[in-house]
Amino acid sequence: NSKVIQTPRYLVKGQGQKAKMRCIPEKGHPVVFWYQQNKNNEFKFLINFQNQEVLQQIDMTEKRFSAECPSNSPCSLEIQSSEAGDSALYLCASSDSYAEQFFGPGTRLTVL
Amino acid sequence: GEQVEQLPSILRVQEGSSASINCTYENSASNYFPWYKQEPGENPKLIIDIRSNMERKQTQGLIVLLDKKAKRFSLHITDTQPGDSAMYFCAAPYNTNTGKLTFGDGTVLTVKP
């Protein structure tokens, strides 16, 4: 069973509001991934980190999305100005390599 | 290429029979192929995976086969039970240097008692 912790489990925001969610990876896992799963169950990779460094991110992430994994603090994903299309399940996964990825429970974001 | 094609999208089987889901991938450098099970309202759970140095892997009632030449891998659930009813996703790494996974569109498996 995954030991990845994500908070909050549910997040409701109005359009234009900031939305911030956090992730504590499994102990000993230096690689953290963020994926978005939309209402059609489609996965979209957003960004990943190894320790504090960004490994890869998609273009969308560079605009309204920001993420970080500071040392000794939870990782976070923030949407600066939420849009209705951002409503989705945001999944954080951690790994001890670039292979097995274990997902946390997710943060379900609803943008009204 | 980044796409992972997963079929079928819907699968209904009788309890006790087997269920098979197939995926194809494009990136010949892909070296790791996980399968996730996701129940309604839950997160995806890694149930089995296979690396490119293997052709077959079995754990409990799950079998994964990998055909690198055809860029195809499959999940076989033997002796299905109602508890196996869920959505299943295959995935493959688009970028083996960063681990970014590309997921299939999912298969909704229903096991009828």
Coordinates of N, CA and C in Angstrom, one line a residue:
Chain A
N1 N 0.8 -1.2 0.0 CA 0.0 0.0 0.0 C 0.9 1.3 0.0
S2 N 0.4 2.3 -0.7 CA 1.2 3.5 -0.9 C 1.2 4.2 0.5
K3 N 2.4 4.9 0.7 CA 2.5 5.7 1.9 C 2.6 7.1 1.6
V4 N 2.2 7.5 0.4 CA 2.2 8.9 -0.1 C 1.0 9.6 0.6
I5 N 1.3 10.8 1.1 CA 0.3 11.6 1.8 C 0.0 12.8 1.0
Q6 N -1.3 13.0 0.7 CA -1.7 14.2 -0.1 C -2.8 14.9 0.7
T7 N -2.6 16.3 0.8 CA -3.6 17.1 1.4 C -3.9 18.3 0.6
P8 N -5.1 18.9 0.6 CA -6.3 18.3 1.2 C -6.9 17.2 0.3
R9 N -7.8 16.4 0.7 CA -8.4 15.4 -0.1 C -9.4 16.1 -1.1
Y10 N -10.0 17.1 -0.7 CA -11.0 17.8 -1.5 C -10.7 19.3 -1.4
L11 N -10.8 20.0 -2.6 CA -10.5 21.4 -2.6 C -11.6 22.1 -3.6
V12 N -12.2 23.1 -3.1 CA -13.2 23.8 -3.9 C -12.8 25.2 -4.0
K13 N -12.7 25.7 -5.3 CA -12.3 27.1 -5.5 C -13.2 27.7 -6.5
G14 N -13.2 29.0 -6.5 CA -13.9 29.8 -7.5 C -12.9 30.1 -8.7
Q15 N -13.5 30.4 -9.8 CA -12.6 30.7 -10.9 C -11.7 31.9 -10.6
G16 N -10.5 31.9 -10.9 CA -9.6 32.9 -10.7 C -8.8 32.8 -9.3
Q17 N -9.3 31.9 -8.5 CA -8.7 31.8 -7.2 C -7.5 30.8 -7.2
K18 N -6.6 31.0 -6.3 CA -5.4 30.1 -6.2 C -5.9 28.8 -5.5
A19 N -5.3 27.7 -6.0 CA -5.5 26.4 -5.4 C -4.2 25.8 -5.2
K20 N -4.0 25.3 -3.9 CA -2.7 24.7 -3.5 C -2.9 23.4 -2.9
M21 N -2.1 22.4 -3.3 CA -2.2 21.1 -2.7 C -0.8 20.6 -2.4
R22 N -0.7 19.7 -1.4 CA 0.6 19.3 -0.9 C 0.7 17.8 -1.0
C23 N 2.0 17.3 -1.0 CA 2.3 15.9 -1.1 C 3.5 15.6 -0.3
I24 N 3.4 14.6 0.5 CA 4.6 14.1 1.2 C 4.9 12.7 0.6
P25 N 6.0 12.6 0.0 CA 6.4 11.3 -0.7 C 6.7 10.3 0.4
E26 N 6.7 9.0 -0.1 CA 7.0 7.9 0.8 C 8.5 8.1 1.2
K27 N 8.8 7.8 2.5 CA 10.1 8.0 3.0 C 11.2 7.2 2.2
G28 N 12.2 8.0 1.8 CA 13.3 7.3 1.0 C 13.1 7.4 -0.5
H29 N 11.9 8.0 -0.9 CA 11.7 8.2 -2.3 C 12.1 9.6 -2.8
P30 N 13.1 9.6 -3.6 CA 13.6 11.0 -4.0 C 12.9 11.5 -5.2
V31 N 12.1 10.7 -5.9 CA 11.4 11.2 -7.2 C 9.9 11.3 -6.9
V32 N 9.4 12.5 -7.3 CA 8.0 12.8 -7.1 C 7.4 13.3 -8.4
F33 N 6.2 12.7 -8.7 CA 5.5 13.0 -9.9 C 4.2 13.7 -9.6
W34 N 3.7 14.6 -10.4 CA 2.3 15.1 -10.3 C 1.7 14.8 -11.7
Y35 N 0.5 14.2 -11.5 CA -0.4 13.9 -12.7 C -1.8 14.5 -12.4
Q36 N -2.4 14.8 -13.5 CA -3.8 15.2 -13.4 C -4.7 14.2 -14.1
Q37 N -5.7 13.7 -13.4 CA -6.7 12.8 -14.0 C -8.0 13.5 -14.1
N38 N -8.4 13.7 -15.4 CA -9.7 14.4 -15.6 C -10.9 13.6 -15.4
K39 N -12.1 14.2 -15.7 CA -13.3 13.5 -15.4 C -13.5 12.3 -16.4
N40 N -12.8 12.3 -17.5 CA -12.8 11.2 -18.4 C -11.8 10.1 -18.1
N41 N -11.2 10.3 -16.9 CA -10.2 9.3 -16.4 C -8.8 9.4 -17.2
E42 N -8.6 10.4 -18.0 CA -7.4 10.5 -18.7 C -6.3 11.1 -17.8
F43 N -5.1 10.5 -17.9 CA -4.0 11.0 -17.1 C -3.2 12.0 -18.0
K44 N -2.7 13.1 -17.3 CA -1.8 14.0 -17.9 C -0.7 14.3 -16.9
F45 N 0.5 14.0 -17.4 CA 1.7 14.3 -16.6 C 1.9 15.8 -16.5
L46 N 2.2 16.3 -15.3 CA 2.4 17.7 -15.1 C 3.9 18.1 -14.9
I47 N 4.5 17.4 -13.9 CA 5.9 17.8 -13.5 C 6.4 16.7 -12.7
N48 N 7.7 16.5 -12.7 CA 8.3 15.6 -11.7 C 9.7 16.2 -11.2
F49 N 10.0 15.7 -10.0 CA 11.2 16.2 -9.3 C 12.1 15.1 -8.9
Q50 N 13.4 15.3 -8.8 CA 14.3 14.4 -8.1 C 14.9 15.3 -7.0
N51 N 14.6 14.9 -5.8 CA 14.9 15.8 -4.6 C 14.3 17.1 -4.9
Q52 N 15.0 18.2 -5.0 CA 14.4 19.5 -5.2 C 14.4 20.0 -6.6
E53 N 15.0 19.2 -7.5 CA 15.2 19.6 -8.9 C 14.2 19.1 -9.8
V54 N 13.7 20.0 -10.7 CA 12.7 19.6 -11.7 C 13.4 18.7 -12.7
L55 N 12.8 17.6 -13.0 CA 13.3 16.7 -14.0 C 12.6 17.0 -15.4
Q56 N 11.3 17.2 -15.4 CA 10.6 17.4 -16.6 C 9.3 18.1 -16.2
Q57 N 8.8 18.9 -17.1 CA 7.5 19.5 -16.9 C 6.9 19.9 -18.2
I58 N 5.6 19.9 -18.3 CA 4.9 20.2 -19.5 C 4.8 21.7 -19.6
D59 N 4.5 22.2 -20.9 CA 4.4 23.6 -21.1 C 3.3 24.3 -20.2
M60 N 2.2 23.6 -20.1 CA 1.1 24.2 -19.3 C 1.5 24.5 -17.9
T61 N 2.4 23.6 -17.4 CA 2.8 23.8 -16.0 C 3.6 25.1 -15.8
E62 N 4.2 25.6 -16.9 CA 5.0 26.8 -16.8 C 4.2 28.1 -16.7
K63 N 2.9 28.0 -17.0 CA 2.1 29.2 -17.0 C 1.4 29.4 -15.8
R64 N 0.2 28.8 -15.6 CA -0.6 29.0 -14.4 C -0.2 28.1 -13.2
F65 N 0.5 27.0 -13.6 CA 0.8 26.0 -12.5 C 2.3 26.3 -12.1
S66 N 2.5 26.1 -10.8 CA 3.8 26.1 -10.2 C 3.9 25.0 -9.2
A67 N 5.1 24.4 -9.1 CA 5.3 23.3 -8.2 C 6.7 23.4 -7.6
E68 N 6.8 22.8 -6.4 CA 8.2 22.8 -5.8 C 8.2 21.6 -4.8
C69 N 9.4 21.2 -4.6 CA 9.7 20.1 -3.6 C 10.8 20.6 -2.7
P70 N 10.6 21.5 -1.8 CA 11.7 22.0 -0.9 C 12.2 21.0 0.0
S71 N 13.5 21.1 0.4 CA 14.1 20.2 1.3 C 13.3 20.3 2.7
N72 N 13.0 19.1 3.2 CA 12.4 19.0 4.6 C 11.1 19.6 4.7
S73 N 10.4 19.8 3.5 CA 9.0 20.3 3.5 C 8.2 19.5 2.5
P74 N 6.9 19.5 2.7 CA 6.1 18.8 1.6 C 6.3 19.4 0.3
C75 N 6.1 18.6 -0.8 CA 6.0 19.1 -2.1 C 4.7 19.8 -2.3
S76 N 4.6 20.7 -3.2 CA 3.3 21.4 -3.4 C 3.1 21.6 -4.9
L77 N 1.8 21.7 -5.3 CA 1.4 22.1 -6.6 C 0.4 23.2 -6.4
E78 N 0.6 24.3 -7.1 CA -0.3 25.5 -7.0 C -0.7 25.9 -8.4
I79 N -2.0 26.2 -8.4 CA -2.6 26.8 -9.6 C -2.9 28.2 -9.3
Q80 N -2.3 29.1 -10.0 CA -2.3 30.6 -9.7 C -3.7 31.1 -9.9
S81 N -4.4 30.8 -10.9 CA -5.7 31.3 -11.3 C -6.5 30.2 -11.8
S82 N -7.3 29.6 -10.9 CA -8.0 28.4 -11.3 C -9.1 28.6 -12.4
E83 N -9.2 27.7 -13.3 CA -10.2 27.7 -14.4 C -11.0 26.4 -14.2
A84 N -12.3 26.5 -14.8 CA -13.2 25.4 -14.7 C -12.5 24.1 -15.2
G85 N -11.7 24.2 -16.3 CA -11.1 23.1 -16.9 C -10.0 22.4 -16.0
D86 N -9.7 23.1 -14.9 CA -8.7 22.5 -14.0 C -9.3 21.5 -13.0
S87 N -10.6 21.5 -13.0 CA -11.3 20.5 -12.1 C -10.9 19.1 -12.5
A88 N -10.3 18.4 -11.5 CA -9.8 17.1 -11.8 C -9.2 16.5 -10.5
L89 N -8.8 15.3 -10.6 CA -8.1 14.6 -9.5 C -6.6 14.8 -9.7
Y90 N -5.9 15.4 -8.7 CA -4.5 15.6 -8.9 C -3.8 14.6 -8.0
L91 N -3.0 13.8 -8.7 CA -2.3 12.7 -8.1 C -0.8 12.9 -8.0
C92 N -0.3 12.7 -6.8 CA 1.1 12.7 -6.5 C 1.6 11.3 -6.4
A93 N 2.7 11.0 -7.0 CA 3.3 9.7 -6.9 C 4.7 9.8 -6.5
S94 N 5.2 8.9 -5.8 CA 6.7 8.9 -5.5 C 7.3 7.6 -5.9
S95 N 8.6 7.6 -6.0 CA 9.4 6.5 -6.5 C 10.8 6.5 -6.0
D96 N 11.4 5.4 -5.8 CA 12.8 5.3 -5.4 C 13.7 5.3 -6.7
S97 N 13.1 5.3 -7.8 CA 13.8 5.3 -9.1 C 13.0 6.0 -10.1
Y98 N 13.2 5.7 -11.4 CA 12.3 6.3 -12.4 C 11.2 5.3 -12.8
A99 N 11.1 4.2 -12.0 CA 10.2 3.1 -12.4 C 8.9 3.1 -11.5
E100 N 8.8 2.2 -10.6 CA 7.6 2.0 -9.8 C 7.2 3.3 -9.2
Q101 N 6.0 3.7 -9.6 CA 5.4 5.0 -9.0 C 4.2 4.6 -8.2
F102 N 4.2 5.1 -7.0 CA 3.1 4.8 -6.0 C 2.3 6.0 -5.8
F103 N 1.0 6.0 -6.1 CA 0.2 7.2 -6.0 C -0.4 7.4 -4.6
G104 N -0.5 8.7 -4.2 CA -1.2 9.0 -3.0 C -2.7 9.0 -3.3
P105 N -3.5 9.4 -2.3 CA -5.0 9.3 -2.4 C -5.5 10.4 -3.4
G106 N -4.7 11.4 -3.7 CA -5.2 12.4 -4.6 C -5.8 13.6 -3.9
T107 N -5.8 14.7 -4.6 CA -6.6 15.9 -4.2 C -7.6 16.2 -5.3
R108 N -8.9 16.1 -4.9 CA -9.9 16.3 -6.0 C -10.3 17.8 -5.9
L109 N -9.9 18.5 -7.0 CA -10.2 19.9 -7.1 C -11.5 20.2 -8.0
T110 N -12.3 21.0 -7.4 CA -13.5 21.5 -8.1 C -13.4 23.0 -8.2
V111 N -13.5 23.4 -9.4 CA -13.5 24.9 -9.7 C -14.9 25.3 -10.1
L112 N -15.5 26.1 -9.3 CA -16.9 26.5 -9.6 C -17.0 27.6 -10.6
Chain B
G1 N 7.3 8.6 -30.4 CA 5.9 8.6 -30.2 C 5.6 8.4 -28.7
E2 N 4.4 9.0 -28.3 CA 4.1 9.0 -26.9 C 2.9 8.1 -26.6
Q3 N 2.1 7.8 -27.6 CA 0.8 7.1 -27.3 C 0.9 5.7 -26.7
V4 N 0.0 5.4 -25.8 CA -0.2 4.0 -25.4 C -1.7 3.7 -25.7
E5 N -1.9 2.7 -26.5 CA -3.2 2.3 -26.9 C -3.7 1.1 -26.0
Q6 N -4.8 1.2 -25.4 CA -5.3 0.1 -24.5 C -6.7 -0.3 -25.0
L7 N -6.8 -1.6 -25.1 CA -8.1 -2.2 -25.5 C -8.3 -3.5 -24.7
P8 N -9.6 -3.9 -24.5 CA -10.8 -3.1 -24.8 C -11.0 -2.0 -23.8
S9 N -11.9 -1.1 -24.1 CA -12.3 -0.1 -23.1 C -13.3 -0.6 -22.1
I10 N -14.1 -1.5 -22.5 CA -15.1 -2.2 -21.6 C -14.9 -3.7 -21.7
L11 N -14.9 -4.3 -20.6 CA -14.8 -5.8 -20.6 C -15.7 -6.4 -19.5
R12 N -16.6 -7.3 -19.9 CA -17.5 -7.9 -18.9 C -17.2 -9.4 -19.0
V13 N -17.0 -10.0 -17.9 CA -16.7 -11.4 -17.8 C -17.5 -12.1 -16.7
Q14 N -17.6 -13.4 -16.8 CA -18.3 -14.2 -15.8 C -17.3 -14.5 -14.7
E15 N -17.8 -14.5 -13.4 CA -16.9 -14.9 -12.3 C -16.3 -16.2 -12.6
G16 N -15.0 -16.3 -12.3 CA -14.3 -17.6 -12.5 C -13.6 -17.7 -13.8
S17 N -13.9 -16.8 -14.8 CA -13.3 -16.9 -16.1 C -12.1 -15.9 -16.1
S18 N -11.4 -15.9 -17.2 CA -10.2 -15.0 -17.2 C -10.5 -13.7 -18.0
A19 N -9.7 -12.7 -17.7 CA -9.9 -11.4 -18.4 C -8.6 -10.9 -19.0
S20 N -8.6 -10.4 -20.2 CA -7.3 -10.0 -20.8 C -7.4 -8.6 -21.3
I21 N -6.4 -7.8 -21.1 CA -6.3 -6.4 -21.5 C -5.0 -6.2 -22.2
N22 N -5.1 -5.6 -23.4 CA -3.9 -5.4 -24.2 C -3.5 -4.0 -24.4
C23 N -2.2 -3.7 -24.4 CA -1.7 -2.4 -24.7 C -0.6 -2.4 -25.7
T24 N -0.5 -1.4 -26.5 CA 0.6 -1.2 -27.4 C 1.2 0.1 -27.1
Y25 N 2.5 0.2 -27.4 CA 3.2 1.5 -27.1 C 4.1 1.8 -28.3
E26 N 4.6 3.0 -28.4 CA 5.3 3.5 -29.5 C 6.8 3.7 -29.3
N27 N 7.2 4.0 -28.1 CA 8.6 4.3 -27.8 C 9.4 3.0 -27.6
S28 N 10.2 2.7 -28.5 CA 11.0 1.5 -28.5 C 12.0 1.5 -27.3
A29 N 12.2 2.7 -26.7 CA 13.2 2.7 -25.6 C 12.5 2.5 -24.3
S30 N 11.1 2.3 -24.3 CA 10.4 2.1 -23.0 C 10.9 0.8 -22.4
N31 N 11.1 0.8 -21.1 CA 11.8 -0.3 -20.5 C 11.0 -0.8 -19.2
Y32 N 9.8 -0.3 -19.0 CA 9.1 -0.6 -17.8 C 7.6 -0.4 -18.0
F33 N 6.8 -1.4 -17.6 CA 5.4 -1.4 -18.0 C 4.6 -1.8 -16.8
P34 N 4.0 -0.7 -16.1 CA 3.2 -1.0 -15.0 C 1.7 -1.1 -15.3
W35 N 1.0 -1.8 -14.4 CA -0.5 -1.9 -14.5 C -1.1 -1.4 -13.2
Y36 N -2.1 -0.5 -13.3 CA -2.7 0.1 -12.2 C -4.2 -0.4 -12.2
K37 N -4.7 -0.6 -10.9 CA -6.1 -0.8 -10.7 C -6.7 0.4 -10.0
Q38 N -7.8 0.9 -10.5 CA -8.4 2.0 -9.8 C -9.9 1.7 -9.6
E39 N -10.3 1.7 -8.3 CA -11.7 1.5 -8.0 C -12.4 2.9 -7.9
P40 N -13.7 3.0 -8.0 CA -14.4 4.3 -8.0 C -14.1 5.1 -6.8
G41 N -13.7 6.3 -7.0 CA -13.4 7.2 -5.9 C -12.0 7.0 -5.2
E42 N -11.3 6.1 -5.7 CA -10.0 5.7 -5.1 C -8.8 6.2 -6.1
N43 N -7.6 6.1 -5.5 CA -6.4 6.4 -6.3 C -6.0 5.1 -7.1
P44 N -5.2 5.3 -8.1 CA -4.7 4.1 -8.9 C -3.7 3.3 -8.0
K45 N -3.8 2.0 -8.0 CA -2.9 1.2 -7.2 C -2.1 0.3 -8.1
L46 N -0.8 0.3 -7.9 CA 0.1 -0.5 -8.8 C -0.1 -2.0 -8.4
I47 N -0.5 -2.8 -9.4 CA -0.8 -4.2 -9.0 C 0.3 -5.1 -9.6
I48 N 0.9 -4.8 -10.7 CA 1.9 -5.6 -11.2 C 2.7 -4.8 -12.3
D49 N 3.9 -5.2 -12.5 CA 4.7 -4.5 -13.6 C 5.7 -5.4 -14.2
I50 N 6.2 -5.1 -15.3 CA 7.2 -5.9 -15.9 C 8.3 -5.0 -16.6
R51 N 9.5 -5.5 -16.5 CA 10.6 -4.7 -17.1 C 11.0 -5.4 -18.4
S52 N 11.7 -4.6 -19.2 CA 11.9 -5.0 -20.6 C 12.9 -6.2 -20.7
N53 N 13.5 -6.6 -19.6 CA 14.4 -7.8 -19.7 C 13.6 -9.1 -19.4
M54 N 12.3 -9.0 -19.3 CA 11.4 -10.1 -19.0 C 10.4 -10.2 -20.1
E55 N 9.8 -11.4 -20.3 CA 8.7 -11.7 -21.2 C 7.4 -12.0 -20.5
R56 N 7.6 -12.5 -19.3 CA 6.4 -12.9 -18.5 C 6.7 -12.7 -17.1
K57 N 5.6 -12.3 -16.4 CA 5.7 -12.2 -14.9 C 4.3 -12.5 -14.3
Q58 N 4.4 -13.3 -13.2 CA 3.1 -13.7 -12.6 C 3.2 -13.4 -11.1
T59 N 2.1 -12.9 -10.6 CA 2.0 -12.7 -9.2 C 0.5 -13.0 -8.8
Q60 N 0.3 -13.9 -7.9 CA -1.1 -14.3 -7.5 C -1.9 -14.6 -8.7
G61 N -3.0 -14.0 -8.9 CA -3.8 -14.3 -10.1 C -3.6 -13.4 -11.3
L62 N -2.4 -12.7 -11.3 CA -2.2 -11.8 -12.4 C -1.0 -12.3 -13.2
I63 N -1.1 -12.2 -14.5 CA 0.0 -12.5 -15.5 C 0.2 -11.3 -16.4
V64 N 1.4 -10.9 -16.6 CA 1.8 -9.9 -17.5 C 2.7 -10.5 -18.6
L65 N 2.4 -10.2 -19.8 CA 3.2 -10.7 -20.9 C 3.8 -9.5 -21.7
L66 N 5.0 -9.5 -22.1 CA 5.6 -8.4 -22.9 C 6.2 -9.0 -24.2
D67 N 5.8 -8.4 -25.3 CA 6.4 -8.7 -26.6 C 7.0 -7.4 -27.1
K68 N 8.3 -7.3 -26.9 CA 9.0 -6.1 -27.3 C 9.1 -5.8 -28.8
K69 N 9.1 -6.9 -29.5 CA 9.2 -6.8 -31.0 C 7.9 -6.1 -31.5
A70 N 6.8 -6.6 -31.0 CA 5.5 -6.0 -31.4 C 5.1 -4.8 -30.6
K71 N 6.0 -4.4 -29.6 CA 5.7 -3.3 -28.7 C 4.3 -3.4 -28.1
R72 N 4.1 -4.6 -27.5 CA 2.8 -4.9 -27.0 C 3.0 -5.6 -25.6
F73 N 2.1 -5.3 -24.7 CA 2.1 -6.0 -23.4 C 0.6 -6.1 -22.9
S74 N 0.4 -7.1 -22.1 CA -0.9 -7.5 -21.8 C -1.0 -8.0 -20.3
L75 N -2.2 -7.8 -19.8 CA -2.5 -8.2 -18.4 C -3.6 -9.3 -18.5
H76 N -3.4 -10.4 -17.8 CA -4.3 -11.4 -17.8 C -4.7 -11.7 -16.3
I77 N -6.0 -11.6 -16.1 CA -6.5 -11.9 -14.7 C -7.1 -13.3 -14.8
T78 N -6.6 -14.2 -14.0 CA -7.1 -15.6 -14.0 C -8.1 -15.7 -12.9
D79 N -9.1 -16.5 -13.1 CA -10.1 -16.8 -12.1 C -10.7 -15.5 -11.4
T80 N -11.3 -14.7 -12.3 CA -11.8 -13.4 -11.8 C -12.8 -13.5 -10.8
Q81 N -12.8 -12.5 -9.9 CA -13.8 -12.4 -8.8 C -14.5 -11.1 -8.9
P82 N -15.6 -10.9 -8.3 CA -16.3 -9.6 -8.3 C -15.4 -8.5 -7.8
G83 N -14.5 -8.8 -6.8 CA -13.6 -7.8 -6.3 C -12.6 -7.3 -7.3
D84 N -12.5 -8.0 -8.5 CA -11.6 -7.6 -9.5 C -12.2 -6.5 -10.4
S85 N -13.5 -6.3 -10.2 CA -14.2 -5.2 -10.9 C -13.6 -3.9 -10.6
A86 N -13.2 -3.2 -11.6 CA -12.5 -1.9 -11.4 C -12.1 -1.3 -12.8
M87 N -11.4 -0.2 -12.8 CA -10.8 0.3 -14.0 C -9.3 0.0 -13.9
Y88 N -8.8 -0.5 -15.1 CA -7.4 -0.9 -15.1 C -6.7 0.0 -16.2
F89 N -5.5 0.4 -15.8 CA -4.7 1.3 -16.7 C -3.3 0.6 -16.9
C90 N -2.9 0.6 -18.2 CA -1.5 0.3 -18.5 C -0.8 1.6 -18.7
A91 N 0.5 1.5 -18.6 CA 1.3 2.7 -18.8 C 2.7 2.3 -19.3
A92 N 3.4 3.3 -19.9 CA 4.7 3.0 -20.4 C 5.5 4.4 -20.2
P93 N 6.8 4.3 -20.0 CA 7.5 5.5 -19.8 C 7.8 6.2 -21.2
Y94 N 7.3 7.4 -21.3 CA 7.6 8.2 -22.5 C 9.1 8.6 -22.5
N95 N 9.5 9.0 -21.3 CA 10.9 9.4 -21.1 C 11.5 8.5 -20.1
T96 N 12.4 7.6 -20.5 CA 13.0 6.7 -19.5 C 14.1 7.4 -18.7
N97 N 14.5 8.7 -19.0 CA 15.4 9.4 -18.2 C 14.8 10.1 -17.1
T98 N 13.5 10.3 -17.2 CA 12.8 11.1 -16.1 C 11.6 10.3 -15.5
G99 N 11.2 9.2 -16.1 CA 10.2 8.3 -15.6 C 8.8 8.8 -15.9
K100 N 8.6 9.8 -16.7 CA 7.3 10.3 -17.1 C 6.5 9.1 -17.7
L101 N 5.4 8.8 -17.2 CA 4.6 7.7 -17.7 C 3.5 8.3 -18.6
T102 N 3.2 7.5 -19.7 CA 2.1 7.8 -20.5 C 1.1 6.6 -20.3
F103 N -0.2 7.0 -20.0 CA -1.2 6.0 -19.6 C -2.1 5.7 -20.8
G104 N -2.6 4.4 -20.8 CA -3.6 4.1 -21.7 C -4.9 4.7 -21.2
D105 N -6.0 4.6 -22.0 CA -7.2 5.2 -21.7 C -8.1 4.4 -20.7
G106 N -7.6 3.3 -20.3 CA -8.3 2.5 -19.3 C -9.3 1.5 -19.8
T107 N -9.5 0.4 -19.0 CA -10.4 -0.6 -19.3 C -11.3 -0.8 -18.1
V108 N -12.6 -0.7 -18.3 CA -13.6 -0.9 -17.2 C -13.9 -2.4 -17.2
L109 N -13.5 -3.1 -16.2 CA -13.7 -4.5 -16.0 C -14.9 -4.7 -15.1
T110 N -15.9 -5.5 -15.5 CA -17.0 -5.9 -14.7 C -17.0 -7.4 -14.6
V111 N -16.9 -7.9 -13.4 CA -17.0 -9.4 -13.2 C -18.4 -9.7 -12.7
K112 N -19.1 -10.5 -13.4 CA -20.5 -10.8 -13.1 C -20.5 -12.0 -12.2
P113 N -21.2 -12.0 -11.1 CA -21.3 -13.2 -10.2 C -22.1 -14.3 -10.9

